[in-house]
mmCIF file of C-alpha atoms in Angstrom:
data_model
loop_
_atom_site.group_PDB
_atom_site.id
_atom_site.type_symbol
_atom_site.label_atom_id
_atom_site.label_comp_id
_atom_site.label_asym_id
_atom_site.label_seq_id
_atom_site.Cartn_x
_atom_site.Cartn_y
_atom_site.Cartn_z
ATOM 1 C CA MET A 13 8.285 34.311 60.732
ATOM 2 C CA LYS A 14 10.897 31.538 60.632
ATOM 3 C CA LYS A 15 8.223 29.044 61.556
ATOM 4 C CA VAL A 16 6.001 30.191 58.686
ATOM 5 C CA LEU A 17 8.908 29.943 56.228
ATOM 6 C CA SER A 18 9.711 26.437 57.435
ATOM 7 C CA ILE A 19 6.116 25.344 56.886
ATOM 8 C CA LEU A 20 6.061 26.873 53.392
ATOM 9 C CA LEU A 21 9.358 25.155 52.513
ATOM 10 C CA ALA A 22 8.014 21.813 53.652
ATOM 11 C CA VAL A 23 4.874 22.262 51.509
ATOM 12 C CA VAL A 24 6.967 23.168 48.433
ATOM 13 C CA MET A 25 9.207 20.105 48.929
ATOM 14 C CA LEU A 26 6.152 17.856 49.301
ATOM 15 C CA CYS A 27 4.585 19.239 46.104
ATOM 16 C CA SER A 28 7.862 18.809 44.198
ATOM 17 C CA THR A 29 8.032 15.192 45.289
ATOM 18 C CA ALA A 30 4.472 14.639 44.129
ATOM 19 C CA VAL A 31 5.231 16.154 40.721
ATOM 20 C CA VAL A 32 8.305 13.941 40.292
ATOM 21 C CA MET A 33 6.356 10.847 41.255
ATOM 22 C CA THR A 34 3.568 11.749 38.824
ATOM 23 C CA ALA A 35 6.070 12.303 36.031
ATOM 24 C CA CYS A 36 7.426 8.762 36.492
ATOM 25 C CA GLY A 37 4.005 7.252 35.796
ATOM 26 C CA GLY A 38 2.965 5.932 32.374
ATOM 27 C CA THR A 39 0.277 4.569 30.117
ATOM 28 C CA THR A 40 0.033 1.204 28.418
ATOM 29 C CA ASP A 41 2.155 2.635 25.588
ATOM 30 C CA THR A 42 4.895 3.968 27.868
ATOM 31 C CA PRO A 43 7.143 1.724 29.994
ATOM 32 C CA THR A 44 6.522 2.391 33.689
ATOM 33 C CA THR A 45 9.745 1.068 35.201
ATOM 34 C CA SER A 46 11.734 3.775 36.983
ATOM 35 C CA GLU A 47 15.484 3.590 37.542
ATOM 36 C CA SER A 48 14.869 2.578 41.147
ATOM 37 C CA ASP A 49 13.077 -0.573 39.907
ATOM 38 C CA VAL A 50 16.409 -1.985 38.692
ATOM 39 C CA SER A 51 18.836 -2.668 41.499
ATOM 40 C CA GLU A 52 22.300 -1.169 41.202
ATOM 41 C CA GLY A 53 23.993 -4.534 41.192
ATOM 42 C CA SER A 54 21.467 -6.164 38.855
ATOM 43 C CA LYS A 55 23.345 -8.100 36.167
ATOM 44 C CA VAL A 56 22.102 -10.594 33.596
ATOM 45 C CA GLN A 57 25.038 -12.685 32.407
ATOM 46 C CA SER A 58 23.222 -15.760 31.100
ATOM 47 C CA VAL A 59 19.778 -17.061 30.185
ATOM 48 C CA ASP A 60 19.520 -18.469 33.720
ATOM 49 C CA ASP A 61 19.700 -14.933 35.141
ATOM 50 C CA LEU A 62 16.519 -13.797 33.355
ATOM 51 C CA GLU A 63 14.226 -15.100 36.090
ATOM 52 C CA GLY A 64 12.891 -12.078 37.973
ATOM 53 C CA ALA A 65 14.707 -9.610 35.704
ATOM 54 C CA VAL A 66 13.282 -6.473 34.082
ATOM 55 C CA ILE A 67 13.372 -7.275 30.346
ATOM 56 C CA GLY A 68 12.936 -4.792 27.509
ATOM 57 C CA VAL A 69 11.383 -5.926 24.209
ATOM 58 C CA GLN A 70 9.867 -4.471 21.062
ATOM 59 C CA ARG A 71 6.113 -4.774 21.391
ATOM 60 C CA GLY A 72 4.500 -7.615 19.436
ATOM 61 C CA THR A 73 7.754 -9.295 18.367
ATOM 62 C CA THR A 74 8.786 -12.860 19.073
ATOM 63 C CA GLY A 75 11.179 -11.416 21.651
ATOM 64 C CA ASP A 76 8.087 -10.127 23.411
ATOM 65 C CA ILE A 77 6.390 -13.525 23.131
ATOM 66 C CA TYR A 78 9.392 -15.489 24.409
ATOM 67 C CA ALA A 79 10.208 -13.044 27.221
ATOM 68 C CA SER A 80 6.637 -13.288 28.485
ATOM 69 C CA ASP A 81 7.306 -16.918 29.387
ATOM 70 C CA VAL A 82 10.264 -16.083 31.672
ATOM 71 C CA LYS A 83 9.365 -16.817 35.285
ATOM 72 C CA ASP A 84 8.741 -13.744 37.477
ATOM 73 C CA ALA A 85 10.195 -11.398 34.834
ATOM 74 C CA LYS A 86 8.837 -7.889 34.414
ATOM 75 C CA ILE A 87 8.412 -7.104 30.719
ATOM 76 C CA GLU A 88 8.737 -3.517 29.486
ATOM 77 C CA ARG A 89 7.391 -3.097 25.945
ATOM 78 C CA TYR A 90 8.595 -0.436 23.518
ATOM 79 C CA SER A 91 7.352 0.504 20.056
ATOM 80 C CA LYS A 92 10.930 0.366 18.697
ATOM 81 C CA GLY A 93 13.926 -1.793 19.539
ATOM 82 C CA VAL A 94 16.162 1.272 19.823
ATOM 83 C CA ASP A 95 13.900 2.628 22.591
ATOM 84 C CA ALA A 96 14.473 -0.555 24.587
ATOM 85 C CA VAL A 97 18.230 -0.181 24.060
ATOM 86 C CA MET A 98 18.106 3.418 25.331
ATOM 87 C CA ALA A 99 16.212 2.248 28.403
ATOM 88 C CA LEU A 100 18.943 -0.312 29.056
ATOM 89 C CA GLN A 101 21.628 2.338 28.790
ATOM 90 C CA ASN A 102 19.702 4.568 31.187
ATOM 91 C CA GLY A 103 19.474 1.805 33.800
ATOM 92 C CA LYS A 104 15.709 1.377 33.540
ATOM 93 C CA ILE A 105 15.834 -2.314 32.587
ATOM 94 C CA ASP A 106 18.223 -5.229 33.088
ATOM 95 C CA CYS A 107 18.473 -6.410 29.475
ATOM 96 C CA VAL A 108 16.915 -6.424 26.022
ATOM 97 C CA ILE A 109 15.790 -9.506 24.101
ATOM 98 C CA ILE A 110 15.828 -8.954 20.340
ATOM 99 C CA ASP A 111 16.911 -10.555 17.056
ATOM 100 C CA SER A 112 20.643 -11.071 16.584
ATOM 101 C CA GLU A 113 21.285 -8.859 13.540
ATOM 102 C CA PRO A 114 19.505 -5.757 14.866
ATOM 103 C CA ALA A 115 21.235 -6.461 18.194
ATOM 104 C CA LYS A 116 24.633 -6.286 16.478
ATOM 105 C CA ALA A 117 23.707 -2.978 14.856
ATOM 106 C CA PHE A 118 22.558 -1.504 18.185
ATOM 107 C CA VAL A 119 25.688 -2.660 20.037
ATOM 108 C CA GLU A 120 27.952 -1.264 17.306
ATOM 109 C CA THR A 121 26.397 2.183 17.619
ATOM 110 C CA ASN A 122 25.946 2.316 21.406
ATOM 111 C CA GLU A 123 28.944 2.132 23.725
ATOM 112 C CA GLY A 124 28.902 0.059 26.894
ATOM 113 C CA LEU A 125 26.650 -2.728 25.613
ATOM 114 C CA LYS A 126 27.311 -6.337 24.674
ATOM 115 C CA ILE A 127 25.492 -9.428 23.446
ATOM 116 C CA LEU A 128 25.611 -12.530 25.625
ATOM 117 C CA ASP A 129 27.239 -15.562 24.003
ATOM 118 C CA ASP A 130 24.351 -17.942 24.629
ATOM 119 C CA PRO A 131 21.395 -17.423 22.238
ATOM 120 C CA PHE A 132 17.963 -17.098 23.817
ATOM 121 C CA ALA A 133 15.988 -18.777 21.008
ATOM 122 C CA GLU A 134 16.243 -19.708 17.331
ATOM 123 C CA GLU A 135 13.637 -18.912 14.677
ATOM 124 C CA GLU A 136 12.848 -18.595 10.963
ATOM 125 C CA TYR A 137 11.576 -15.531 9.097
ATOM 126 C CA ALA A 138 8.743 -15.711 6.562
ATOM 127 C CA ILE A 139 6.393 -13.432 4.617
ATOM 128 C CA CYS A 140 2.891 -13.005 6.029
ATOM 129 C CA MET A 141 -0.233 -12.797 3.890
ATOM 130 C CA ALA A 142 -3.977 -12.697 4.551
ATOM 131 C CA LYS A 143 -5.986 -15.888 4.525
ATOM 132 C CA GLY A 144 -7.810 -16.204 1.220
ATOM 133 C CA LYS A 145 -4.768 -15.143 -0.802
ATOM 134 C CA GLU A 146 -3.450 -18.661 -1.291
ATOM 135 C CA ASP A 147 -2.819 -18.161 -5.027
ATOM 136 C CA LEU A 148 -0.611 -15.121 -4.403
ATOM 137 C CA LEU A 149 1.123 -16.961 -1.555
ATOM 138 C CA GLU A 150 1.894 -19.866 -3.895
ATOM 139 C CA ASP A 151 3.363 -17.420 -6.404
ATOM 140 C CA PHE A 152 5.568 -15.949 -3.668
ATOM 141 C CA ASN A 153 6.759 -19.406 -2.618
ATOM 142 C CA ASP A 154 7.622 -20.250 -6.241
ATOM 143 C CA ALA A 155 9.530 -16.972 -6.572
ATOM 144 C CA LEU A 156 11.389 -17.618 -3.302
ATOM 145 C CA GLU A 157 12.373 -21.065 -4.532
ATOM 146 C CA ASP A 158 13.706 -19.563 -7.775
ATOM 147 C CA LEU A 159 15.695 -16.947 -5.838
ATOM 148 C CA LYS A 160 17.202 -19.685 -3.661
ATOM 149 C CA GLU A 161 18.146 -21.880 -6.631
ATOM 150 C CA ASP A 162 19.667 -18.944 -8.528
ATOM 151 C CA GLY A 163 21.699 -17.843 -5.507
ATOM 152 C CA VAL A 164 19.973 -14.449 -5.419
ATOM 153 C CA LEU A 165 18.642 -14.971 -1.897
ATOM 154 C CA ASP A 166 22.121 -15.701 -0.527
ATOM 155 C CA GLN A 167 23.457 -12.758 -2.512
ATOM 156 C CA ILE A 168 20.959 -10.359 -0.937
ATOM 157 C CA ILE A 169 21.533 -11.587 2.609
ATOM 158 C CA GLY A 170 25.300 -11.507 2.065
ATOM 159 C CA ASN A 171 25.067 -7.901 0.922
ATOM 160 C CA PHE A 172 23.944 -6.932 4.428
ATOM 161 C CA ILE A 173 25.485 -9.641 6.611
ATOM 162 C CA GLY A 174 29.087 -10.823 6.340
ATOM 163 C CA ASP A 175 32.429 -9.024 6.407
ATOM 164 C CA GLU A 176 33.616 -10.153 2.975
ATOM 165 C CA THR A 177 30.477 -9.426 0.944
ATOM 166 C CA LYS A 178 28.747 -6.653 2.913
ATOM 167 C CA GLY A 179 27.702 -3.848 0.599
ATOM 168 C CA LYS A 180 29.331 -5.485 -2.438
ATOM 169 C CA GLN A 181 26.520 -7.524 -3.973
ATOM 170 C CA PRO A 182 23.196 -5.663 -3.936
ATOM 171 C CA TYR A 183 20.275 -6.928 -5.961
ATOM 172 C CA GLU A 184 19.411 -4.639 -8.864
ATOM 173 C CA THR A 185 16.256 -4.727 -10.956
ATOM 174 C CA ALA A 186 17.061 -5.732 -14.528
ATOM 175 C CA GLU A 187 16.767 -2.969 -17.088
ATOM 176 C CA GLY A 188 13.483 -3.117 -18.986
ATOM 177 C CA THR A 189 11.588 -4.929 -16.190
ATOM 178 C CA GLU A 190 7.860 -4.275 -16.547
ATOM 179 C CA TYR A 191 5.012 -4.535 -14.054
ATOM 180 C CA PRO A 192 1.862 -5.582 -15.941
ATOM 181 C CA ASN A 193 0.135 -6.901 -12.798
ATOM 182 C CA GLY A 194 -0.123 -3.580 -10.962
ATOM 183 C CA GLU A 195 1.137 -2.797 -7.444
ATOM 184 C CA LEU A 196 1.732 -4.835 -4.308
ATOM 185 C CA HIS A 197 1.945 -3.050 -0.961
ATOM 186 C CA MET A 198 4.398 -4.415 1.587
ATOM 187 C CA ALA A 199 3.836 -3.567 5.257
ATOM 188 C CA THR A 200 7.008 -3.282 7.336
ATOM 189 C CA ASN A 201 8.552 -1.587 10.355
ATOM 190 C CA ALA A 202 11.684 0.194 9.151
ATOM 191 C CA ALA A 203 13.474 0.195 12.494
ATOM 192 C CA PHE A 204 14.979 -3.270 12.345
ATOM 193 C CA PRO A 205 18.403 -3.116 10.637
ATOM 194 C CA PRO A 206 19.689 -4.818 8.578
ATOM 195 C CA TYR A 207 16.325 -6.325 7.597
ATOM 196 C CA GLU A 208 14.600 -2.961 7.189
ATOM 197 C CA TYR A 209 15.707 0.569 7.954
ATOM 198 C CA LYS A 210 15.380 4.050 6.495
ATOM 199 C CA GLU A 211 18.083 5.978 4.713
ATOM 200 C CA LYS A 212 17.332 9.370 3.122
ATOM 201 C CA GLY A 213 13.629 8.619 3.457
ATOM 202 C CA LYS A 214 13.811 5.303 1.622
ATOM 203 C CA VAL A 215 13.222 1.883 3.181
ATOM 204 C CA LEU A 216 16.232 -0.369 2.610
ATOM 205 C CA GLY A 217 17.428 -3.715 3.935
ATOM 206 C CA ILE A 218 17.279 -7.453 3.385
ATOM 207 C CA ASP A 219 13.484 -7.688 3.406
ATOM 208 C CA ALA A 220 13.031 -4.710 1.080
ATOM 209 C CA MET A 221 15.531 -6.169 -1.405
ATOM 210 C CA ILE A 222 14.021 -9.669 -1.310
ATOM 211 C CA ALA A 223 10.549 -8.192 -1.783
ATOM 212 C CA GLN A 224 11.816 -6.217 -4.792
ATOM 213 C CA ALA A 225 13.315 -9.352 -6.342
ATOM 214 C CA ILE A 226 10.046 -11.278 -5.831
ATOM 215 C CA CYS A 227 7.908 -8.486 -7.294
ATOM 216 C CA ASP A 228 10.261 -8.120 -10.260
ATOM 217 C CA GLU A 229 9.856 -11.812 -11.049
ATOM 218 C CA LEU A 230 6.064 -11.763 -10.633
ATOM 219 C CA GLY A 231 5.501 -8.522 -12.560
ATOM 220 C CA TYR A 232 4.321 -6.299 -9.706
ATOM 221 C CA LYS A 233 5.487 -2.811 -8.791
ATOM 222 C CA LEU A 234 6.566 -2.842 -5.146
ATOM 223 C CA VAL A 235 5.298 -0.169 -2.748
ATOM 224 C CA ILE A 236 6.619 -0.265 0.838
ATOM 225 C CA ASP A 237 4.486 1.107 3.673
ATOM 226 C CA ASP A 238 6.324 1.804 6.946
ATOM 227 C CA MET A 239 4.292 1.381 10.155
ATOM 228 C CA GLU A 240 4.490 0.172 13.756
ATOM 229 C CA PHE A 241 5.368 -3.520 14.004
ATOM 230 C CA ASP A 242 2.131 -4.472 15.750
ATOM 231 C CA SER A 243 0.126 -2.781 12.948
ATOM 232 C CA ILE A 244 1.518 -5.058 10.224
ATOM 233 C CA ILE A 245 -0.738 -8.084 10.742
ATOM 234 C CA PRO A 246 -3.932 -5.970 11.006
ATOM 235 C CA ALA A 247 -2.891 -4.113 7.816
ATOM 236 C CA VAL A 248 -2.461 -7.427 5.989
ATOM 237 C CA GLN A 249 -5.713 -8.854 7.383
ATOM 238 C CA THR A 250 -7.776 -5.836 6.318
ATOM 239 C CA GLY A 251 -6.227 -5.544 2.848
ATOM 240 C CA LYS A 252 -4.428 -2.250 3.511
ATOM 241 C CA ALA A 253 -1.261 -4.169 2.630
ATOM 242 C CA ASP A 254 -0.865 -7.171 0.353
ATOM 243 C CA PHE A 255 1.867 -8.800 2.427
ATOM 244 C CA GLY A 256 4.095 -8.154 5.415
ATOM 245 C CA MET A 257 7.872 -8.516 5.761
ATOM 246 C CA ALA A 258 9.594 -7.337 8.907
ATOM 247 C CA GLY A 259 11.813 -10.091 10.223
ATOM 248 C CA MET A 260 8.594 -11.857 11.172
ATOM 249 C CA THR A 261 8.677 -15.298 12.761
ATOM 250 C CA VAL A 262 6.056 -17.975 12.196
ATOM 251 C CA THR A 263 4.225 -18.763 15.438
ATOM 252 C CA LYS A 264 1.146 -20.870 16.204
ATOM 253 C CA GLU A 265 -0.660 -17.776 17.470
ATOM 254 C CA ARG A 266 0.033 -15.775 14.300
ATOM 255 C CA LEU A 267 -1.003 -18.694 12.078
ATOM 256 C CA LYS A 268 -4.505 -18.393 13.525
ATOM 257 C CA ALA A 269 -4.788 -14.925 11.966
ATOM 258 C CA ILE A 270 -2.631 -15.038 8.810
ATOM 259 C CA ASN A 271 -0.733 -17.343 6.481
ATOM 260 C CA PHE A 272 3.028 -17.497 6.032
ATOM 261 C CA SER A 273 5.288 -18.221 3.090
ATOM 262 C CA ASP A 274 8.135 -20.689 3.164
ATOM 263 C CA PRO A 275 10.972 -19.353 5.370
ATOM 264 C CA TYR A 276 13.613 -17.209 3.684
ATOM 265 C CA ALA A 277 16.060 -16.641 6.561
ATOM 266 C CA THR A 278 17.024 -18.048 9.954
ATOM 267 C CA ALA A 279 17.664 -15.863 12.959
ATOM 268 C CA THR A 280 18.440 -15.987 16.656
ATOM 269 C CA GLN A 281 16.965 -14.116 19.594
ATOM 270 C CA VAL A 282 19.773 -12.779 21.785
ATOM 271 C CA ILE A 283 20.175 -10.868 25.024
ATOM 272 C CA ILE A 284 21.760 -7.402 25.148
ATOM 273 C CA VAL A 285 23.178 -6.263 28.504
ATOM 274 C CA LYS A 286 25.475 -3.573 29.830
ATOM 275 C CA GLU A 287 29.167 -4.469 29.778
#
């Protein structure tokens, strides 16, 4: 009887192990790195330490593009930056590469994380628009230039970034503003504070406010459509959205598919690690 029980116990333990191993698997949309993939003593303390590291990124971003060039690195892609941050906290990856301002927001709200001093890369943000919409793109560039000259662009950015002006100088649509030219749909990914995020169901942030200022000047009613980051360019290409703003960097690869406005902000890719 004891022998039979021992055999049954061994079978149960084997099946349990198989279930656990199956549960750790994933699809192309789910990161497959398990906690055992990241060594206990694994620490990234500089850009030089990225070689061979397990790096978390938001899928389709420039962080994803840049990280893919790191020698022998294993890249884990997430649909949202916050998911990559959670994976870092849970020990599933060595670090996260993401834009500096969202990185600051994530570190502020998640204990035990820090941003390395050395930036990973520098970039400029611009508005994307489908090829064939050159007239509308020119209008956007003219509006951006006006916003820069009038100080409105700096005002908007300062409302979200900067200790002295944060929250104190929002852009507000002038009373009596009309929209004779109809609607423009903006595609974004509202999980990228302070450029775009949701509060009480409404998309807010630097990009949303700049887009509102541009549409006010051009006589369009702004409609913001929230979607996955890697859906923005296809939405713009197919006409489901008129333009895209989501802290998007101009790259040679993206220029093959879409056009970009003049840059409206500069940013830095940084590395988030555990303290």
